[in-house]
PDB file of C-alpha atoms in Angstrom:
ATOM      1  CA  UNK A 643     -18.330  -3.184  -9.817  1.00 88.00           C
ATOM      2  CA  UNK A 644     -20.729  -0.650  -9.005  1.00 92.00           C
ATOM      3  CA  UNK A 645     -24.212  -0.562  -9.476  1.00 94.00           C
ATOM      4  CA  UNK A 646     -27.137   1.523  -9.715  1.00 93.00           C
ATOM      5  CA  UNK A 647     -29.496   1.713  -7.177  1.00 93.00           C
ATOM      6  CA  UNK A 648     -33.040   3.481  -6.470  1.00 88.00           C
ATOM      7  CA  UNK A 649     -34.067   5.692  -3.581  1.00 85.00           C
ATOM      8  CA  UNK A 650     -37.075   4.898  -1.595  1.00 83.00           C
ATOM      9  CA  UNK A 651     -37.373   2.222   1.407  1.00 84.00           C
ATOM     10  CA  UNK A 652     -33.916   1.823   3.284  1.00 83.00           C
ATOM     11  CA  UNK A 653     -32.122   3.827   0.559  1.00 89.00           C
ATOM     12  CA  UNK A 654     -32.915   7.186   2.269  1.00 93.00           C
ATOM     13  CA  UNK A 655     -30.659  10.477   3.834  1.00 95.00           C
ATOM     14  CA  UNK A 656     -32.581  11.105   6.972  1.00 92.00           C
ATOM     15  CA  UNK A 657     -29.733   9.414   9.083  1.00 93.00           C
ATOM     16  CA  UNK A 658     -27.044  11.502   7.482  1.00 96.00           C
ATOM     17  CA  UNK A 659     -25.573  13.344  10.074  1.00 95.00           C
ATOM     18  CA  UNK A 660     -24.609  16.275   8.220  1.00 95.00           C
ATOM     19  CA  UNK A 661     -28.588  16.819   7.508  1.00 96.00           C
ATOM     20  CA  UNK A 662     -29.890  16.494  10.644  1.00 93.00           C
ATOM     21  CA  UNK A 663     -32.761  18.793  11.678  1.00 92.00           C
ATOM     22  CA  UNK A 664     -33.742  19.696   7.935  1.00 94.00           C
ATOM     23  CA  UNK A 665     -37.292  19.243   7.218  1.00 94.00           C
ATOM     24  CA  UNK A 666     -38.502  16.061   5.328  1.00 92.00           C
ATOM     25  CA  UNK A 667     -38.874  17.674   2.439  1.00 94.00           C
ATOM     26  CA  UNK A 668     -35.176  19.301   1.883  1.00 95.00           C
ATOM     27  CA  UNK A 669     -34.015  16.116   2.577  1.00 94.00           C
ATOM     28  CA  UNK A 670     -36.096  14.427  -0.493  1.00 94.00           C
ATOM     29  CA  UNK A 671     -35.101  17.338  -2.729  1.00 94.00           C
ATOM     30  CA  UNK A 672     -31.410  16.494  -2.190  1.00 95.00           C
ATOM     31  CA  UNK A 673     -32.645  12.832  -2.766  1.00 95.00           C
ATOM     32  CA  UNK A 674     -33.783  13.513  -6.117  1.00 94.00           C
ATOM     33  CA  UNK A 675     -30.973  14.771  -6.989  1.00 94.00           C
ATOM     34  CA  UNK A 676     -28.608  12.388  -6.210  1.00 96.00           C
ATOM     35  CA  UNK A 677     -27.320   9.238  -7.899  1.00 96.00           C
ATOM     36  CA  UNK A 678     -27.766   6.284  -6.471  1.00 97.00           C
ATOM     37  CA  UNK A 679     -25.293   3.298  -6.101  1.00 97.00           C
ATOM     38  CA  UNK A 680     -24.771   0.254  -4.408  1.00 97.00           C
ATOM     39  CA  UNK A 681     -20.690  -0.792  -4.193  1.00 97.00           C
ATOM     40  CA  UNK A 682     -19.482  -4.372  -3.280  1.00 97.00           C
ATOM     41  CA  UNK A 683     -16.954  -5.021  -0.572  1.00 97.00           C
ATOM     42  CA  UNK A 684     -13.242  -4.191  -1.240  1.00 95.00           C
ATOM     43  CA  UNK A 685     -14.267  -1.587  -4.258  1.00 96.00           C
ATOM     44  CA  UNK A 686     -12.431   1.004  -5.189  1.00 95.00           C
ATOM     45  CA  UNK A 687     -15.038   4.410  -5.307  1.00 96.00           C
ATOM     46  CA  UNK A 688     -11.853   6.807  -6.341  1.00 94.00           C
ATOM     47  CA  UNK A 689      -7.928   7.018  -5.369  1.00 91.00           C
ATOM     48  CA  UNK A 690      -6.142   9.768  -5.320  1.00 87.00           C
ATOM     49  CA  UNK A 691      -5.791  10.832  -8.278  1.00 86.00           C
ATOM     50  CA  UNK A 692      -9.190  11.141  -9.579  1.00 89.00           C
ATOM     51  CA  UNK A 693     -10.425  14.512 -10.920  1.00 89.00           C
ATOM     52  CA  UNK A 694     -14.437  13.932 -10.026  1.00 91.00           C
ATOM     53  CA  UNK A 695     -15.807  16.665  -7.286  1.00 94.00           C
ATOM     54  CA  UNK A 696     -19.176  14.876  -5.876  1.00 96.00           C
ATOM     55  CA  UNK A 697     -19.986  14.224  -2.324  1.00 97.00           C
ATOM     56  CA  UNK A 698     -20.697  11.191  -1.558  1.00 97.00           C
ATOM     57  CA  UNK A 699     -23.418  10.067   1.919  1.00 97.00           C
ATOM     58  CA  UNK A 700     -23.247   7.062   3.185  1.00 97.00           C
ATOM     59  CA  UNK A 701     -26.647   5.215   3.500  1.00 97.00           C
ATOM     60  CA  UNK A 702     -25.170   1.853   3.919  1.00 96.00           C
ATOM     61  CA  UNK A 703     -22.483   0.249   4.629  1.00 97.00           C
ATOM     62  CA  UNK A 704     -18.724   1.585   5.517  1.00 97.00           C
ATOM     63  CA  UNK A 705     -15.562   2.731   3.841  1.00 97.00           C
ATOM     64  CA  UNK A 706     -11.688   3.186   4.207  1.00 96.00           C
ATOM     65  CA  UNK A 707      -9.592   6.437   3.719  1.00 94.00           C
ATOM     66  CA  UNK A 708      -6.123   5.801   3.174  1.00 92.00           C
ATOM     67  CA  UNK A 709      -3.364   7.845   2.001  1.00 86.00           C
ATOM     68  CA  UNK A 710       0.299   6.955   0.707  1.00 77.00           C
ATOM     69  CA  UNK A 711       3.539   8.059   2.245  1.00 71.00           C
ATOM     70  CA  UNK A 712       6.565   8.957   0.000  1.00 68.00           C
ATOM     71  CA  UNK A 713       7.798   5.394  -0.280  1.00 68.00           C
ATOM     72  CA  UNK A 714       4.506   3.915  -1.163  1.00 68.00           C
ATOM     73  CA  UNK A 715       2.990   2.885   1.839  1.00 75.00           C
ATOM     74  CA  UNK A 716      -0.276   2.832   2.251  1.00 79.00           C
ATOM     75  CA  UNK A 717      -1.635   4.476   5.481  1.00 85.00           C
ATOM     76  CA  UNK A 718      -5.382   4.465   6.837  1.00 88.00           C
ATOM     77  CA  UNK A 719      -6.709   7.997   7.710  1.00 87.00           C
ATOM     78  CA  UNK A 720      -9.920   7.201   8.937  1.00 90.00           C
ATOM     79  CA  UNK A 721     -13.091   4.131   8.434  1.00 94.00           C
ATOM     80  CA  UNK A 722     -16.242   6.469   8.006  1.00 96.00           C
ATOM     81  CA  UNK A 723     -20.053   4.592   8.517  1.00 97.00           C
ATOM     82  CA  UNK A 724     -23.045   4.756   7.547  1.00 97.00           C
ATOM     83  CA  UNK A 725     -24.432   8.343   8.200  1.00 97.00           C
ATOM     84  CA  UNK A 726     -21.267   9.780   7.635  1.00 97.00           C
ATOM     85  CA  UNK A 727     -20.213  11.489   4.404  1.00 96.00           C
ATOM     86  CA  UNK A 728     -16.721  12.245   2.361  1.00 95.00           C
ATOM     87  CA  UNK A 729     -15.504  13.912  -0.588  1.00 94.00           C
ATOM     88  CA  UNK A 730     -16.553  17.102   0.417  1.00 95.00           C
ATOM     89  CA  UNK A 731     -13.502  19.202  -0.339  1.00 93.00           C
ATOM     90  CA  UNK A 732     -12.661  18.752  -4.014  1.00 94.00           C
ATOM     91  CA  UNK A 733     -16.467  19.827  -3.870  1.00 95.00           C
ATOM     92  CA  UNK A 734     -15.349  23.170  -1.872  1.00 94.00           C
ATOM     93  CA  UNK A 735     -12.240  23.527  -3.993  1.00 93.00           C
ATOM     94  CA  UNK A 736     -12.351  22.036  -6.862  1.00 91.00           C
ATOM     95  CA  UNK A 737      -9.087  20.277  -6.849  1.00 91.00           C
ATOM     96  CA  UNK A 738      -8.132  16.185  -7.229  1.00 89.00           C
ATOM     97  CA  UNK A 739      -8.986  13.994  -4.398  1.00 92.00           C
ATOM     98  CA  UNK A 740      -6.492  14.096  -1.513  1.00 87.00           C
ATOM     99  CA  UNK A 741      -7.114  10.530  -0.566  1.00 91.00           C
ATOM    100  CA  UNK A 742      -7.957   7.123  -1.962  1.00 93.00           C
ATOM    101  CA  UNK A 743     -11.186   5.475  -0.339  1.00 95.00           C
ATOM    102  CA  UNK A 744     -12.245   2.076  -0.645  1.00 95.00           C
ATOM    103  CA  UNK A 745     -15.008  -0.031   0.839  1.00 97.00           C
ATOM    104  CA  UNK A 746     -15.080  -2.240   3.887  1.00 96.00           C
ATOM    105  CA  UNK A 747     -18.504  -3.997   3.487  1.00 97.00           C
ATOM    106  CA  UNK A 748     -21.014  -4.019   0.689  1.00 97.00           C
ATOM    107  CA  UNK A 749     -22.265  -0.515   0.750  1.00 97.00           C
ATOM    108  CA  UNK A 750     -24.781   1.883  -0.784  1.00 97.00           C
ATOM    109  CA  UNK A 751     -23.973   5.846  -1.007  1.00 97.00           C
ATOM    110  CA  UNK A 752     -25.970   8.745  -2.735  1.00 97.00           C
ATOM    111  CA  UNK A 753     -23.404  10.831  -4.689  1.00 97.00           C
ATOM    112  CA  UNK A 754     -24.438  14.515  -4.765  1.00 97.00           C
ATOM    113  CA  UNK A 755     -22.620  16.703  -7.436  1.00 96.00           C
ATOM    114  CA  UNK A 756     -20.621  19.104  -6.550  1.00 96.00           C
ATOM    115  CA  UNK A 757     -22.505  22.594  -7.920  1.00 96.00           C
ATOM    116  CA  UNK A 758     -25.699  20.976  -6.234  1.00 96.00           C
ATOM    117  CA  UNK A 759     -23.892  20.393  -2.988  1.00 96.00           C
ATOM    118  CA  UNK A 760     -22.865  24.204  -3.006  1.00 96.00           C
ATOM    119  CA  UNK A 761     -26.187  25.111  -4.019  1.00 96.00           C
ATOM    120  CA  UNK A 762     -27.316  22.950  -0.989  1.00 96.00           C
ATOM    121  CA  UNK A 763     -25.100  24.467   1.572  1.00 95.00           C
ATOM    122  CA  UNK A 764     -26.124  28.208  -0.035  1.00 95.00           C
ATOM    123  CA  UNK A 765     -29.710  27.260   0.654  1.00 95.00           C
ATOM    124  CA  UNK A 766     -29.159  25.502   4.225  1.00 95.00           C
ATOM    125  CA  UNK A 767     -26.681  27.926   6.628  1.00 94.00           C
ATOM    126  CA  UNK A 768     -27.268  25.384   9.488  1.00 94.00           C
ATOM    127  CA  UNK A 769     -25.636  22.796   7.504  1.00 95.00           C
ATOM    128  CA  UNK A 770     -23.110  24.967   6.058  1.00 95.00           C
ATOM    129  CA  UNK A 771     -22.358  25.951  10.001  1.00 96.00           C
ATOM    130  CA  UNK A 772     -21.996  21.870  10.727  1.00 95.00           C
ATOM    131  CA  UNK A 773     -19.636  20.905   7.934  1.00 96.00           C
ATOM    132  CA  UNK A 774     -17.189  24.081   8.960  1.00 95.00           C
ATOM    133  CA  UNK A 775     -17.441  22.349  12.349  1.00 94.00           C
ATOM    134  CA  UNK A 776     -16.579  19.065  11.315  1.00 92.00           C
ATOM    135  CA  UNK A 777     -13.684  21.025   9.138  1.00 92.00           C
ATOM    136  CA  UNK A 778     -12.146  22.718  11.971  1.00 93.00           C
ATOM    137  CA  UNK A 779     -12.356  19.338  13.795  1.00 90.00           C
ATOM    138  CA  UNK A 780     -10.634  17.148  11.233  1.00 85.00           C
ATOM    139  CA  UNK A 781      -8.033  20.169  11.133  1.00 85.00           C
ATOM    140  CA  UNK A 782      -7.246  19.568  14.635  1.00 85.00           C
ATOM    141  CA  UNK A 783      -6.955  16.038  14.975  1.00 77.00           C
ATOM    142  CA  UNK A 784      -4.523  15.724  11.774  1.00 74.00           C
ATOM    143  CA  UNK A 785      -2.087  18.899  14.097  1.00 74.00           C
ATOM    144  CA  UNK A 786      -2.001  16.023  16.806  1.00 69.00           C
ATOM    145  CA  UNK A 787      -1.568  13.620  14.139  1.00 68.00           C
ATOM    146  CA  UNK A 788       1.428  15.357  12.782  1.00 67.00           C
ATOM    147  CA  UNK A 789       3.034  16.083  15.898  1.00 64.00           C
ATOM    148  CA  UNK A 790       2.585  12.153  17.514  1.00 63.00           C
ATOM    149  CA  UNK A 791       4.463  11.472  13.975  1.00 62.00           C
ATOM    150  CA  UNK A 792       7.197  14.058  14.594  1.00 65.00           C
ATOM    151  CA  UNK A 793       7.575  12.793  18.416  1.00 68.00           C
ATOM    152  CA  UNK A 794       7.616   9.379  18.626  1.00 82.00           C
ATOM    153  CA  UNK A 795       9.676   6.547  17.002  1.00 90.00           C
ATOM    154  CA  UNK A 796       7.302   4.027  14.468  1.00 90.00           C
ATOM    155  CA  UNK A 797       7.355   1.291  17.239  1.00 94.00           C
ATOM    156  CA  UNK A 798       6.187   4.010  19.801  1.00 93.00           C
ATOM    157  CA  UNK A 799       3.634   4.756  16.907  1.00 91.00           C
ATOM    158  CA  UNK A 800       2.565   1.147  17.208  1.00 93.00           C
ATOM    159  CA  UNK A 801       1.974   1.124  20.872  1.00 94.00           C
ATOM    160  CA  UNK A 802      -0.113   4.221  20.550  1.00 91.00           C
ATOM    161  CA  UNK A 803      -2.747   2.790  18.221  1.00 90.00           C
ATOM    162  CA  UNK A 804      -2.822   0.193  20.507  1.00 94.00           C
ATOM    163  CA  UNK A 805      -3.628   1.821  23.490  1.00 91.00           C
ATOM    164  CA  UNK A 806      -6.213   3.640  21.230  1.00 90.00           C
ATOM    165  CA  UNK A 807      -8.054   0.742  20.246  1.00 92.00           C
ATOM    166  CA  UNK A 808      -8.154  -1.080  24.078  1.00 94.00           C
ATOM    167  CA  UNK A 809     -11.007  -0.467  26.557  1.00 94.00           C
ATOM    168  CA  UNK A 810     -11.549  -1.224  29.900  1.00 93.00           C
ATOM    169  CA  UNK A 811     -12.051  -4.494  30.854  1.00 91.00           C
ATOM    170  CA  UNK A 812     -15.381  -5.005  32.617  1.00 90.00           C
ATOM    171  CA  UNK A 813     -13.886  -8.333  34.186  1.00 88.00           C
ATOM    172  CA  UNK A 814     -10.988  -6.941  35.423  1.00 86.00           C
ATOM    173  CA  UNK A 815     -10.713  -2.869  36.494  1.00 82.00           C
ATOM    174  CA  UNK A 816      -7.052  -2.670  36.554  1.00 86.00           C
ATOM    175  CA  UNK A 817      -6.446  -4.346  32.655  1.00 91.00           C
ATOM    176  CA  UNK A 818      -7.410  -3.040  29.437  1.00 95.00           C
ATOM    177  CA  UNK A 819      -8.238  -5.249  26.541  1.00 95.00           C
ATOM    178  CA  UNK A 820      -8.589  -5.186  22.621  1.00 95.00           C
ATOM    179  CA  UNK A 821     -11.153  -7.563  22.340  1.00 93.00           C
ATOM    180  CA  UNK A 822     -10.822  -8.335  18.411  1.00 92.00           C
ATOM    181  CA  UNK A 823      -7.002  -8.009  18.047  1.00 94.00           C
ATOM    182  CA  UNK A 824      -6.526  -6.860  14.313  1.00 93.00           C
ATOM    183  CA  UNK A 825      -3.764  -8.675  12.559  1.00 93.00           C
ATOM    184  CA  UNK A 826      -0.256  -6.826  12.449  1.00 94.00           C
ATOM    185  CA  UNK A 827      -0.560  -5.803   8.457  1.00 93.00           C
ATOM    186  CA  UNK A 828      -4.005  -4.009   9.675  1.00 92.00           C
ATOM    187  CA  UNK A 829      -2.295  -2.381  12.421  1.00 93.00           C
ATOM    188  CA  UNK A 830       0.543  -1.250  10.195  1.00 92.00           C
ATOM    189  CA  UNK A 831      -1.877   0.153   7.666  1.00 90.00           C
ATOM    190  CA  UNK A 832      -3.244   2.659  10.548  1.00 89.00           C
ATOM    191  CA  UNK A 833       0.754   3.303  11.378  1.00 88.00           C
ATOM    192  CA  UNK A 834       2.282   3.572   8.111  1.00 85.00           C
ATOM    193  CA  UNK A 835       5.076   0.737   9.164  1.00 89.00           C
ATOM    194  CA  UNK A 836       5.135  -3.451   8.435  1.00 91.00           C
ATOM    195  CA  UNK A 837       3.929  -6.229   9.812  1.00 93.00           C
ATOM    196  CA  UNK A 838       7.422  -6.551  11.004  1.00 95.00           C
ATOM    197  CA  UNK A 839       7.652  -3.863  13.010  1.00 95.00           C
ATOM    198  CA  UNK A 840       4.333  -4.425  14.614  1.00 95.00           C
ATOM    199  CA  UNK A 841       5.445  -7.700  15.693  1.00 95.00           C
ATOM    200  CA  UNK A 842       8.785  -5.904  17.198  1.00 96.00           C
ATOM    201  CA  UNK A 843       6.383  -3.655  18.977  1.00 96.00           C
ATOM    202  CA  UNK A 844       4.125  -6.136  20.899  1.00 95.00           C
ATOM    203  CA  UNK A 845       7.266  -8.433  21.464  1.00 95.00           C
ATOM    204  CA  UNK A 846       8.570  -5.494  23.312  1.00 95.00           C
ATOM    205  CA  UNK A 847       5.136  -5.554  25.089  1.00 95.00           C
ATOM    206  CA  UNK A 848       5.490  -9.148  26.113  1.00 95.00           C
ATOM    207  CA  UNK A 849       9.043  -9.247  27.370  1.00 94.00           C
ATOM    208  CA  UNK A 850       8.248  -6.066  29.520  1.00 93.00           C
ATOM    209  CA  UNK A 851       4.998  -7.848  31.022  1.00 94.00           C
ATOM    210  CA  UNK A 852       3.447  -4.549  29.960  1.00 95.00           C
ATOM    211  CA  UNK A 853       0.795  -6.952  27.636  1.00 95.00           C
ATOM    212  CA  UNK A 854      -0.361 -10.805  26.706  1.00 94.00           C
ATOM    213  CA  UNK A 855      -2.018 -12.698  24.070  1.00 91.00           C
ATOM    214  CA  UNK A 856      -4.908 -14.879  25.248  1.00 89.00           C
ATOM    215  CA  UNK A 857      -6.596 -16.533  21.918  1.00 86.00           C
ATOM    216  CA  UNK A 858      -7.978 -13.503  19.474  1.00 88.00           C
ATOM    217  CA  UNK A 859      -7.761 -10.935  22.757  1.00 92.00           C
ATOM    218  CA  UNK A 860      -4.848  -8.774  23.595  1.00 95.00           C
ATOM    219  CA  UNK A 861      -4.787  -7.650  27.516  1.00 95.00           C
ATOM    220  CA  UNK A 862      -2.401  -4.856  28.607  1.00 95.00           C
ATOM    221  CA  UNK A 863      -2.189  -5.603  31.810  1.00 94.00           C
ATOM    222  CA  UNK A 864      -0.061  -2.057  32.857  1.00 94.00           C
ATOM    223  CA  UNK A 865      -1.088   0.448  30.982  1.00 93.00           C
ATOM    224  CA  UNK A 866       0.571   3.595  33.005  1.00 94.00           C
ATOM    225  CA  UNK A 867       3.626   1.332  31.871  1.00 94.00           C
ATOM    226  CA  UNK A 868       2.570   1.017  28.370  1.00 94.00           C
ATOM    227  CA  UNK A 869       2.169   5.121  28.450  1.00 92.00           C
ATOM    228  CA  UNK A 870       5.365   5.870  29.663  1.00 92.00           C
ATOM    229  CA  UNK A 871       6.693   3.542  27.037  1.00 92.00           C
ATOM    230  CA  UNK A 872       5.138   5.306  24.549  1.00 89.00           C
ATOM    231  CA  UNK A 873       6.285   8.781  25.875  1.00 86.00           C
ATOM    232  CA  UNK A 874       9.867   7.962  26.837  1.00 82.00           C
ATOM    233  CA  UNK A 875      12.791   9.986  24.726  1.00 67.00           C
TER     234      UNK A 875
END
């Protein structure tokens, strides 16, 4: 459960990215303003059908958006951290939440309401400017969203997220690697599929030597392969 916090110390906006550049003072005005509250790990902060409208910054901590699909599945969005911010457009519009957001870790975010935040973004034009950015940028990503979900098959989807969580690996130019391997059901939350599937995904990965398992690391050891896997028709 929730609890109520004070600012002052730690519990401060200056590393919010959406106020960057405002003077010390604007920034403790929105402080003031704010409530103040500390959530444990796992809590809920709203789902998707709540009617509330306030912004909420994230001073500590990190959070979870997820959405459902028509069947009920639950499927990630997006993990926001500390300096980020969400709730901003039932602020804009007035409408119910669009998504359900959770918390990862213990966390601590000032909630702004919403006729203060427009106030605030009346009062500030570079941070107005910002947020449309941000906006137009979440726009485009959920177009290329949309059209990897229209493309591809689910295990296809799989491989993708994959590929998007691996990084070169510094002991070994030609591999990539995902050095903390999530378990399938977190993979499937970012995919909207099952465990199942995610299992029928990298087993495909295995018996094509495209990929291996080596303890808690997962190694893709072709990935031009693992791309045209993901592209084929």
């Amino acid at each position: 459960m929730r609890k109520e916090v004070k600012p002052g110390g730690n519990n401060n906006l200056r590393s919010i990215s959406l106020l960057e550049g405002l003077d010390k003072t604007t920034i403790k005005r929105l402080e003031e303003i704010s409530g103040w509250y500390w959530y444990p790990e796992g809590e809920l902060i709203f789902d998707r059908t709540d009617s509330g409208s306030e912004v909420y910054l994230i001073v500590e901590g990190s959070v979870r958006i997820v959405g459902h699909a028509k069947s009920g599945q639950e499927v990630a969005f997006v993990d926001l951290h500390a300096g980020q911010y969400f709730g901003e457009l039932s602020a804009i519009d007035g409408e119910a939440r669009s998504a359900t957001l959770y918390t990862l870790e213990d966390s601590v975010v000032a909630m702004v309401p919403a006729d203060a935040f427009m106030e605030f973004l009346d009062a500030n034009s570079d941070v107005s400017l910002r947020l449309m950015r941000f906006l137009v940028s979440t726009v485009r990503t959920l177009n290329l969203r949309v059209v990897g979900l229209s493309s591809t098959t689910v295990i296809q989807r799989v491989m993708s997220e994959l590929l998007q969580m691996a990084e070169p690996d510094p002991s070994n130019p030609s591999e990539w690697i995902i050095n903390h391997m999530p378990n399938h059901r977190e993979v499937a939350l970012w995919v909207g599929t099952t465990p199942e599937t995610v299992a029928e995904a990298i087993g495909q990965l295995f018996k094509e030597k495209v990929a291996k398992r080596q303890y808690k690391k997962l190694h893709i050891l072709d990935r031009q392969r693992m791309l045209e896997m993901i592209s084929a028709s």
